[in-house]
PDB file of C-alpha atoms in Angstrom:
ATOM      1  CA  MET A   2       0.000   0.000   0.000  1.00  0.00           C
ATOM      2  CA  SER A   3       1.532   3.294  -1.031  1.00  0.00           C
ATOM      3  CA  LEU A   4       1.329   6.240   1.340  1.00  0.00           C
ATOM      4  CA  ALA A   5      -1.557   8.663   0.958  1.00  0.00           C
ATOM      5  CA  ILE A   6      -0.763  11.786  -1.042  1.00  0.00           C
ATOM      6  CA  ARG A   7      -0.891  14.913   1.127  1.00  0.00           C
ATOM      7  CA  VAL A   8      -2.675  18.057  -0.036  1.00  0.00           C
ATOM      8  CA  ILE A   9      -1.233  21.107   1.719  1.00  0.00           C
ATOM      9  CA  PRO A  10      -2.421  24.712   1.626  1.00  0.00           C
ATOM     10  CA  CYS A  11       0.339  27.276   2.145  1.00  0.00           C
ATOM     11  CA  LEU A  12      -0.027  30.507   4.076  1.00  0.00           C
ATOM     12  CA  ASP A  13       2.601  33.002   2.891  1.00  0.00           C
ATOM     13  CA  VAL A  14       2.556  35.544   5.708  1.00  0.00           C
ATOM     14  CA  ASP A  15       3.892  39.109   5.666  1.00  0.00           C
ATOM     15  CA  ALA A  16       3.375  41.430   8.658  1.00  0.00           C
ATOM     16  CA  GLY A  17       0.726  39.115  10.086  1.00  0.00           C
ATOM     17  CA  ARG A  18      -1.390  38.851   6.907  1.00  0.00           C
ATOM     18  CA  VAL A  19      -1.536  36.128   4.256  1.00  0.00           C
ATOM     19  CA  VAL A  20      -0.236  37.421   0.914  1.00  0.00           C
ATOM     20  CA  LYS A  21       0.153  35.974  -2.572  1.00  0.00           C
ATOM     21  CA  GLY A  22       2.013  37.156  -5.642  1.00  0.00           C
ATOM     22  CA  VAL A  23       3.434  35.893  -8.918  1.00  0.00           C
ATOM     23  CA  ASN A  24       7.056  34.719  -9.189  1.00  0.00           C
ATOM     24  CA  PHE A  25       7.520  35.878  -5.568  1.00  0.00           C
ATOM     25  CA  THR A  26       6.607  39.519  -6.356  1.00  0.00           C
ATOM     26  CA  GLY A  27       3.528  41.768  -6.485  1.00  0.00           C
ATOM     27  CA  LEU A  28       2.118  40.497  -3.194  1.00  0.00           C
ATOM     28  CA  ARG A  29      -1.579  41.098  -2.529  1.00  0.00           C
ATOM     29  CA  ASP A  30      -3.581  40.522   0.626  1.00  0.00           C
ATOM     30  CA  ALA A  31      -5.311  37.149   0.905  1.00  0.00           C
ATOM     31  CA  GLY A  32      -6.687  37.300   4.441  1.00  0.00           C
ATOM     32  CA  ASP A  33      -6.077  36.531   8.091  1.00  0.00           C
ATOM     33  CA  PRO A  34      -3.855  33.487   8.688  1.00  0.00           C
ATOM     34  CA  VAL A  35      -5.793  32.309  11.722  1.00  0.00           C
ATOM     35  CA  GLU A  36      -9.136  32.421   9.898  1.00  0.00           C
ATOM     36  CA  LEU A  37      -7.709  30.686   6.827  1.00  0.00           C
ATOM     37  CA  ALA A  38      -6.055  28.015   8.971  1.00  0.00           C
ATOM     38  CA  ARG A  39      -9.392  27.298  10.652  1.00  0.00           C
ATOM     39  CA  THR A  40     -11.045  26.979   7.233  1.00  0.00           C
ATOM     40  CA  TYR A  41      -8.417  24.568   5.910  1.00  0.00           C
ATOM     41  CA  ASP A  42      -8.594  22.460   9.036  1.00  0.00           C
ATOM     42  CA  ALA A  43     -12.369  22.146   8.509  1.00  0.00           C
ATOM     43  CA  GLU A  44     -11.816  21.297   4.821  1.00  0.00           C
ATOM     44  CA  ARG A  45      -9.586  18.381   5.892  1.00  0.00           C
ATOM     45  CA  ALA A  46      -6.304  19.580   4.514  1.00  0.00           C
ATOM     46  CA  ASP A  47      -3.627  17.040   5.437  1.00  0.00           C
ATOM     47  CA  GLU A  48      -1.173  19.634   6.700  1.00  0.00           C
ATOM     48  CA  LEU A  49      -0.708  23.375   6.733  1.00  0.00           C
ATOM     49  CA  THR A  50       2.463  25.249   5.787  1.00  0.00           C
ATOM     50  CA  PHE A  51       3.064  28.723   7.203  1.00  0.00           C
ATOM     51  CA  LEU A  52       5.904  30.715   5.610  1.00  0.00           C
ATOM     52  CA  ASP A  53       6.940  34.139   6.862  1.00  0.00           C
ATOM     53  CA  VAL A  54       8.005  35.352   3.428  1.00  0.00           C
ATOM     54  CA  THR A  55       9.900  38.485   4.459  1.00  0.00           C
ATOM     55  CA  ALA A  56      11.554  37.299   7.682  1.00  0.00           C
ATOM     56  CA  SER A  57      14.877  36.446   5.994  1.00  0.00           C
ATOM     57  CA  SER A  58      15.010  39.410   3.606  1.00  0.00           C
ATOM     58  CA  GLY A  59      13.974  41.727   6.442  1.00  0.00           C
ATOM     59  CA  ASP A  60      16.440  40.013   8.787  1.00  0.00           C
ATOM     60  CA  ARG A  61      13.896  39.500  11.555  1.00  0.00           C
ATOM     61  CA  ASP A  62      12.353  36.632  13.456  1.00  0.00           C
ATOM     62  CA  THR A  63       9.280  34.673  12.445  1.00  0.00           C
ATOM     63  CA  THR A  64       6.069  36.055  13.941  1.00  0.00           C
ATOM     64  CA  TYR A  65       5.721  33.744  16.934  1.00  0.00           C
ATOM     65  CA  ASP A  66       2.432  35.247  18.070  1.00  0.00           C
ATOM     66  CA  VAL A  67       0.736  34.528  14.724  1.00  0.00           C
ATOM     67  CA  VAL A  68       2.188  31.002  14.726  1.00  0.00           C
ATOM     68  CA  ARG A  69       0.840  30.412  18.230  1.00  0.00           C
ATOM     69  CA  ARG A  70      -2.642  31.678  17.349  1.00  0.00           C
ATOM     70  CA  THR A  71      -2.666  29.618  14.143  1.00  0.00           C
ATOM     71  CA  ALA A  72      -1.540  26.450  15.929  1.00  0.00           C
ATOM     72  CA  GLU A  73      -4.336  26.866  18.482  1.00  0.00           C
ATOM     73  CA  GLN A  74      -6.907  26.696  15.659  1.00  0.00           C
ATOM     74  CA  VAL A  75      -5.737  23.633  13.770  1.00  0.00           C
ATOM     75  CA  PHE A  76      -5.474  19.942  14.552  1.00  0.00           C
ATOM     76  CA  ILE A  77      -3.440  19.051  11.474  1.00  0.00           C
ATOM     77  CA  PRO A  78       0.376  19.161  11.294  1.00  0.00           C
ATOM     78  CA  LEU A  79       1.715  22.699  10.994  1.00  0.00           C
ATOM     79  CA  THR A  80       5.033  23.430   9.260  1.00  0.00           C
ATOM     80  CA  VAL A  81       6.508  26.875   9.879  1.00  0.00           C
ATOM     81  CA  GLY A  82       9.383  28.511   8.006  1.00  0.00           C
ATOM     82  CA  GLY A  83      10.921  31.911   7.410  1.00  0.00           C
ATOM     83  CA  GLY A  84      13.715  33.513   9.384  1.00  0.00           C
ATOM     84  CA  VAL A  85      14.870  30.286  11.067  1.00  0.00           C
ATOM     85  CA  ARG A  86      18.600  30.672  11.748  1.00  0.00           C
ATOM     86  CA  THR A  87      19.461  28.488  14.752  1.00  0.00           C
ATOM     87  CA  PRO A  88      18.316  25.345  16.566  1.00  0.00           C
ATOM     88  CA  ASP A  89      16.997  27.650  19.298  1.00  0.00           C
ATOM     89  CA  ASP A  90      14.666  29.239  16.701  1.00  0.00           C
ATOM     90  CA  VAL A  91      13.366  25.747  15.966  1.00  0.00           C
ATOM     91  CA  ASP A  92      12.847  25.135  19.680  1.00  0.00           C
ATOM     92  CA  ARG A  93      10.820  28.349  20.006  1.00  0.00           C
ATOM     93  CA  LEU A  94       8.647  27.485  17.004  1.00  0.00           C
ATOM     94  CA  LEU A  95       7.954  23.971  18.294  1.00  0.00           C
ATOM     95  CA  ARG A  96       6.976  25.477  21.654  1.00  0.00           C
ATOM     96  CA  ALA A  97       4.700  27.939  19.811  1.00  0.00           C
ATOM     97  CA  GLY A  98       2.856  24.992  18.271  1.00  0.00           C
ATOM     98  CA  ALA A  99       4.702  24.081  15.068  1.00  0.00           C
ATOM     99  CA  ASP A 100       5.042  20.366  14.292  1.00  0.00           C
ATOM    100  CA  LYS A 101       7.748  20.829  11.662  1.00  0.00           C
ATOM    101  CA  VAL A 102      10.089  23.678  10.824  1.00  0.00           C
ATOM    102  CA  GLY A 103      11.304  24.797   7.411  1.00  0.00           C
ATOM    103  CA  VAL A 104      14.778  26.195   6.780  1.00  0.00           C
ATOM    104  CA  ASN A 105      16.098  27.832   3.636  1.00  0.00           C
ATOM    105  CA  THR A 106      18.333  30.921   3.590  1.00  0.00           C
ATOM    106  CA  ALA A 107      20.275  30.165   6.778  1.00  0.00           C
ATOM    107  CA  ALA A 108      20.867  26.551   5.701  1.00  0.00           C
ATOM    108  CA  VAL A 109      22.335  27.662   2.372  1.00  0.00           C
ATOM    109  CA  ALA A 110      24.680  29.996   4.253  1.00  0.00           C
ATOM    110  CA  ARG A 111      25.581  27.331   6.822  1.00  0.00           C
ATOM    111  CA  PRO A 112      24.635  23.788   5.733  1.00  0.00           C
ATOM    112  CA  GLU A 113      25.654  22.302   9.092  1.00  0.00           C
ATOM    113  CA  LEU A 114      22.538  23.986  10.508  1.00  0.00           C
ATOM    114  CA  ILE A 115      20.598  21.107   8.925  1.00  0.00           C
ATOM    115  CA  SER A 116      22.520  18.444  10.813  1.00  0.00           C
ATOM    116  CA  ASP A 117      22.446  20.517  14.022  1.00  0.00           C
ATOM    117  CA  ILE A 118      18.633  20.676  13.895  1.00  0.00           C
ATOM    118  CA  ALA A 119      18.201  17.049  12.838  1.00  0.00           C
ATOM    119  CA  GLU A 120      20.441  15.796  15.648  1.00  0.00           C
ATOM    120  CA  ARG A 121      18.674  17.867  18.289  1.00  0.00           C
ATOM    121  CA  PHE A 122      15.040  17.407  17.269  1.00  0.00           C
ATOM    122  CA  GLY A 123      14.993  14.473  14.817  1.00  0.00           C
ATOM    123  CA  ARG A 124      14.912  14.678  11.045  1.00  0.00           C
ATOM    124  CA  GLN A 125      11.124  14.297  10.973  1.00  0.00           C
ATOM    125  CA  VAL A 126      10.926  17.891  12.302  1.00  0.00           C
ATOM    126  CA  LEU A 127      13.078  19.381   9.550  1.00  0.00           C
ATOM    127  CA  VAL A 128      11.820  20.498   6.141  1.00  0.00           C
ATOM    128  CA  LEU A 129      14.303  21.971   3.695  1.00  0.00           C
ATOM    129  CA  SER A 130      12.509  24.686   1.761  1.00  0.00           C
ATOM    130  CA  ALA A 131      14.277  25.214  -1.569  1.00  0.00           C
ATOM    131  CA  ASP A 132      13.312  28.235  -3.695  1.00  0.00           C
ATOM    132  CA  VAL A 133      14.457  27.139  -7.137  1.00  0.00           C
ATOM    133  CA  ARG A 134      14.584  28.809 -10.548  1.00  0.00           C
ATOM    134  CA  ARG A 135      15.862  27.865 -13.950  1.00  0.00           C
ATOM    135  CA  VAL A 136      19.226  29.380 -14.799  1.00  0.00           C
ATOM    136  CA  VAL A 137      18.777  31.948 -17.559  1.00  0.00           C
ATOM    137  CA  GLY A 138      21.659  34.069 -18.787  1.00  0.00           C
ATOM    138  CA  GLY A 139      24.035  33.304 -15.924  1.00  0.00           C
ATOM    139  CA  PRO A 140      26.669  30.580 -15.495  1.00  0.00           C
ATOM    140  CA  PRO A 141      24.932  27.234 -16.026  1.00  0.00           C
ATOM    141  CA  THR A 142      24.500  24.646 -13.261  1.00  0.00           C
ATOM    142  CA  PRO A 143      24.638  20.879 -13.930  1.00  0.00           C
ATOM    143  CA  SER A 144      20.850  20.484 -13.597  1.00  0.00           C
ATOM    144  CA  GLY A 145      19.906  23.819 -15.157  1.00  0.00           C
ATOM    145  CA  PHE A 146      18.303  24.892 -11.845  1.00  0.00           C
ATOM    146  CA  GLU A 147      19.729  27.085  -9.090  1.00  0.00           C
ATOM    147  CA  VAL A 148      18.794  27.762  -5.481  1.00  0.00           C
ATOM    148  CA  THR A 149      17.847  31.268  -4.402  1.00  0.00           C
ATOM    149  CA  THR A 150      17.713  32.800  -0.924  1.00  0.00           C
ATOM    150  CA  HIS A 151      16.050  35.690   0.916  1.00  0.00           C
ATOM    151  CA  GLY A 152      12.569  34.902  -0.370  1.00  0.00           C
ATOM    152  CA  GLY A 153      13.774  34.412  -3.934  1.00  0.00           C
ATOM    153  CA  ARG A 154      15.574  37.743  -4.010  1.00  0.00           C
ATOM    154  CA  ARG A 155      19.130  36.452  -4.328  1.00  0.00           C
ATOM    155  CA  GLY A 156      20.576  33.903  -6.731  1.00  0.00           C
ATOM    156  CA  THR A 157      23.323  31.667  -5.356  1.00  0.00           C
ATOM    157  CA  GLY A 158      24.700  29.840  -8.387  1.00  0.00           C
ATOM    158  CA  ILE A 159      24.292  26.634  -6.338  1.00  0.00           C
ATOM    159  CA  ASP A 160      22.867  23.730  -8.317  1.00  0.00           C
ATOM    160  CA  ALA A 161      19.417  22.990  -6.940  1.00  0.00           C
ATOM    161  CA  VAL A 162      19.527  19.217  -7.357  1.00  0.00           C
ATOM    162  CA  GLU A 163      22.970  18.966  -5.773  1.00  0.00           C
ATOM    163  CA  TRP A 164      21.716  21.127  -2.900  1.00  0.00           C
ATOM    164  CA  VAL A 165      18.627  19.059  -2.083  1.00  0.00           C
ATOM    165  CA  THR A 166      20.763  15.917  -2.289  1.00  0.00           C
ATOM    166  CA  ARG A 167      23.232  17.333   0.216  1.00  0.00           C
ATOM    167  CA  ALA A 168      20.444  18.576   2.477  1.00  0.00           C
ATOM    168  CA  ALA A 169      18.877  15.105   2.601  1.00  0.00           C
ATOM    169  CA  GLU A 170      22.267  13.608   3.435  1.00  0.00           C
ATOM    170  CA  LEU A 171      22.710  16.157   6.243  1.00  0.00           C
ATOM    171  CA  GLY A 172      19.379  15.232   7.808  1.00  0.00           C
ATOM    172  CA  ALA A 173      16.506  17.067   6.114  1.00  0.00           C
ATOM    173  CA  GLY A 174      13.427  14.884   6.548  1.00  0.00           C
ATOM    174  CA  GLU A 175      11.497  16.429   3.665  1.00  0.00           C
ATOM    175  CA  ILE A 176      12.117  18.744   0.728  1.00  0.00           C
ATOM    176  CA  LEU A 177       9.668  21.548  -0.036  1.00  0.00           C
ATOM    177  CA  LEU A 178      10.452  22.233  -3.688  1.00  0.00           C
ATOM    178  CA  ASN A 179       9.290  25.725  -4.620  1.00  0.00           C
ATOM    179  CA  SER A 180       9.440  26.560  -8.314  1.00  0.00           C
ATOM    180  CA  MET A 181       9.921  30.317  -8.603  1.00  0.00           C
ATOM    181  CA  ASP A 182       9.287  30.190 -12.341  1.00  0.00           C
ATOM    182  CA  ALA A 183       5.890  28.550 -11.850  1.00  0.00           C
ATOM    183  CA  ASP A 184       4.945  30.427  -8.653  1.00  0.00           C
ATOM    184  CA  GLY A 185       1.558  32.113  -8.974  1.00  0.00           C
ATOM    185  CA  THR A 186       1.398  31.547 -12.736  1.00  0.00           C
ATOM    186  CA  LYS A 187      -1.322  28.854 -12.453  1.00  0.00           C
ATOM    187  CA  ALA A 188       0.261  27.152 -15.469  1.00  0.00           C
ATOM    188  CA  GLY A 189       1.042  23.884 -13.666  1.00  0.00           C
ATOM    189  CA  PHE A 190       3.868  22.534 -11.535  1.00  0.00           C
ATOM    190  CA  ASP A 191       7.432  22.431 -12.903  1.00  0.00           C
ATOM    191  CA  LEU A 192       7.493  18.720 -13.706  1.00  0.00           C
ATOM    192  CA  ASP A 193      11.107  18.772 -14.921  1.00  0.00           C
ATOM    193  CA  LEU A 194      12.227  20.113 -11.541  1.00  0.00           C
ATOM    194  CA  ILE A 195      10.215  17.503  -9.635  1.00  0.00           C
ATOM    195  CA  ARG A 196      11.612  14.661 -11.767  1.00  0.00           C
ATOM    196  CA  ALA A 197      15.183  15.897 -11.338  1.00  0.00           C
ATOM    197  CA  ALA A 198      14.846  16.112  -7.552  1.00  0.00           C
ATOM    198  CA  ARG A 199      13.040  12.763  -7.309  1.00  0.00           C
ATOM    199  CA  ALA A 200      15.857  11.046  -9.178  1.00  0.00           C
ATOM    200  CA  ALA A 201      18.346  12.420  -6.653  1.00  0.00           C
ATOM    201  CA  VAL A 202      16.679  11.999  -3.235  1.00  0.00           C
ATOM    202  CA  ASP A 203      14.508   9.433  -1.490  1.00  0.00           C
ATOM    203  CA  VAL A 204      13.062  11.677   1.234  1.00  0.00           C
ATOM    204  CA  PRO A 205       9.494  12.958   0.715  1.00  0.00           C
ATOM    205  CA  LEU A 206       9.120  15.741  -1.847  1.00  0.00           C
ATOM    206  CA  ILE A 207       6.491  18.462  -1.602  1.00  0.00           C
ATOM    207  CA  ALA A 208       5.776  20.105  -4.963  1.00  0.00           C
ATOM    208  CA  SER A 209       5.045  23.819  -4.793  1.00  0.00           C
ATOM    209  CA  GLY A 210       4.402  26.533  -7.353  1.00  0.00           C
ATOM    210  CA  GLY A 211       2.111  26.692 -10.367  1.00  0.00           C
ATOM    211  CA  ALA A 212      -1.153  25.022  -9.359  1.00  0.00           C
ATOM    212  CA  GLY A 213      -3.991  26.606 -11.313  1.00  0.00           C
ATOM    213  CA  GLU A 214      -6.580  23.853 -11.780  1.00  0.00           C
ATOM    214  CA  VAL A 215      -7.438  20.511 -10.225  1.00  0.00           C
ATOM    215  CA  GLY A 216      -5.877  18.707 -13.190  1.00  0.00           C
ATOM    216  CA  HIS A 217      -2.421  20.062 -12.346  1.00  0.00           C
ATOM    217  CA  PHE A 218      -1.921  18.015  -9.178  1.00  0.00           C
ATOM    218  CA  ALA A 219      -1.834  14.427 -10.472  1.00  0.00           C
ATOM    219  CA  PRO A 220       0.983  15.139 -12.980  1.00  0.00           C
ATOM    220  CA  ALA A 221       3.111  16.427 -10.090  1.00  0.00           C
ATOM    221  CA  ILE A 222       2.539  13.150  -8.245  1.00  0.00           C
ATOM    222  CA  ASN A 223       3.309  11.182 -11.407  1.00  0.00           C
ATOM    223  CA  ALA A 224       6.579  13.130 -11.685  1.00  0.00           C
ATOM    224  CA  GLY A 225       7.582  11.989  -8.205  1.00  0.00           C
ATOM    225  CA  ALA A 226       6.062  14.305  -5.590  1.00  0.00           C
ATOM    226  CA  ASP A 227       4.723  12.808  -2.356  1.00  0.00           C
ATOM    227  CA  ALA A 228       2.672  15.883  -1.496  1.00  0.00           C
ATOM    228  CA  VAL A 229       1.259  18.873  -3.373  1.00  0.00           C
ATOM    229  CA  LEU A 230       1.123  22.401  -2.029  1.00  0.00           C
ATOM    230  CA  ALA A 231      -0.874  25.377  -3.285  1.00  0.00           C
ATOM    231  CA  ALA A 232      -1.848  28.807  -2.061  1.00  0.00           C
ATOM    232  CA  SER A 233      -3.785  31.318  -4.150  1.00  0.00           C
ATOM    233  CA  VAL A 234      -6.206  28.832  -5.751  1.00  0.00           C
ATOM    234  CA  PHE A 235      -7.315  27.786  -2.270  1.00  0.00           C
ATOM    235  CA  HIS A 236      -7.214  31.250  -0.664  1.00  0.00           C
ATOM    236  CA  PHE A 237      -9.358  32.859  -3.355  1.00  0.00           C
ATOM    237  CA  GLY A 238     -11.826  29.984  -3.525  1.00  0.00           C
ATOM    238  CA  GLU A 239     -11.132  28.820  -7.077  1.00  0.00           C
ATOM    239  CA  PHE A 240     -11.463  25.238  -5.867  1.00  0.00           C
ATOM    240  CA  GLY A 241     -11.142  23.391  -2.588  1.00  0.00           C
ATOM    241  CA  ILE A 242      -9.057  20.713  -0.897  1.00  0.00           C
ATOM    242  CA  SER A 243     -11.804  18.150  -1.498  1.00  0.00           C
ATOM    243  CA  ASP A 244     -11.803  18.909  -5.243  1.00  0.00           C
ATOM    244  CA  VAL A 245      -8.097  18.140  -5.438  1.00  0.00           C
ATOM    245  CA  LYS A 246      -8.486  14.936  -3.435  1.00  0.00           C
ATOM    246  CA  SER A 247     -11.376  13.786  -5.615  1.00  0.00           C
ATOM    247  CA  GLU A 248      -9.316  14.335  -8.757  1.00  0.00           C
ATOM    248  CA  LEU A 249      -6.268  12.550  -7.305  1.00  0.00           C
ATOM    249  CA  ARG A 250      -8.471   9.632  -6.275  1.00  0.00           C
ATOM    250  CA  ALA A 251      -9.928   9.523  -9.786  1.00  0.00           C
ATOM    251  CA  GLN A 252      -6.387   9.352 -11.162  1.00  0.00           C
ATOM    252  CA  GLY A 253      -5.604   6.358  -8.965  1.00  0.00           C
ATOM    253  CA  HIS A 254      -3.638   8.104  -6.213  1.00  0.00           C
ATOM    254  CA  PRO A 255      -4.427   7.239  -2.569  1.00  0.00           C
ATOM    255  CA  VAL A 256      -5.560  10.187  -0.451  1.00  0.00           C
ATOM    256  CA  ARG A 257      -6.781  10.506   3.105  1.00  0.00           C
TER     257      ARG A 257
END
């Protein structure tokens, strides 16, 4: 029996409000995170991801108060990321109600942070969030994809597939694979990116970026994702969690 596919709404939070843009820019308000979390819990989302999208670029801590209020409203696993720099940050987020913690910018700067967190809390707590874009115009990477940091604002020149491979080896329990090119476009997930990552790692992969219709989710699973994540289509009511699960079930994928 294969594991059930997880359907995960994502709350991108800036200054205590949920926001959504296209290709990580042009953010517009999408509501109150606590209210949305309550809605998704009622709609039987499998998990909820909460990303403080300007914590790293603004060099500040994740909004613990909003995390705490969100965690009080949901009974599904809550992953929180944004501005996590040390194992002590992870400890504070877990105490605030997070079940898992995502790291990105700080882990690129100091990869041993991954092993430090995994050794202290267990790898099941640690999600590597990788903001990835295709390399255009710059020095090529072996896979054609590079990792970015600071909420997609800075290119690194680091090959994305090599990075997720190393992160898994260091102790990341899951990879949240964010396609910057597909983000907010509603044109479908970046299947090439998912396939490339799947061929390199055996930890669970969460596909993120590009969902625009219910038919986009099954191809991401077929490409190798274990979970699918979306934001704006859920926030603005274009379709619901149950619609996605029904379509995945119709395509032969087990869901909860």
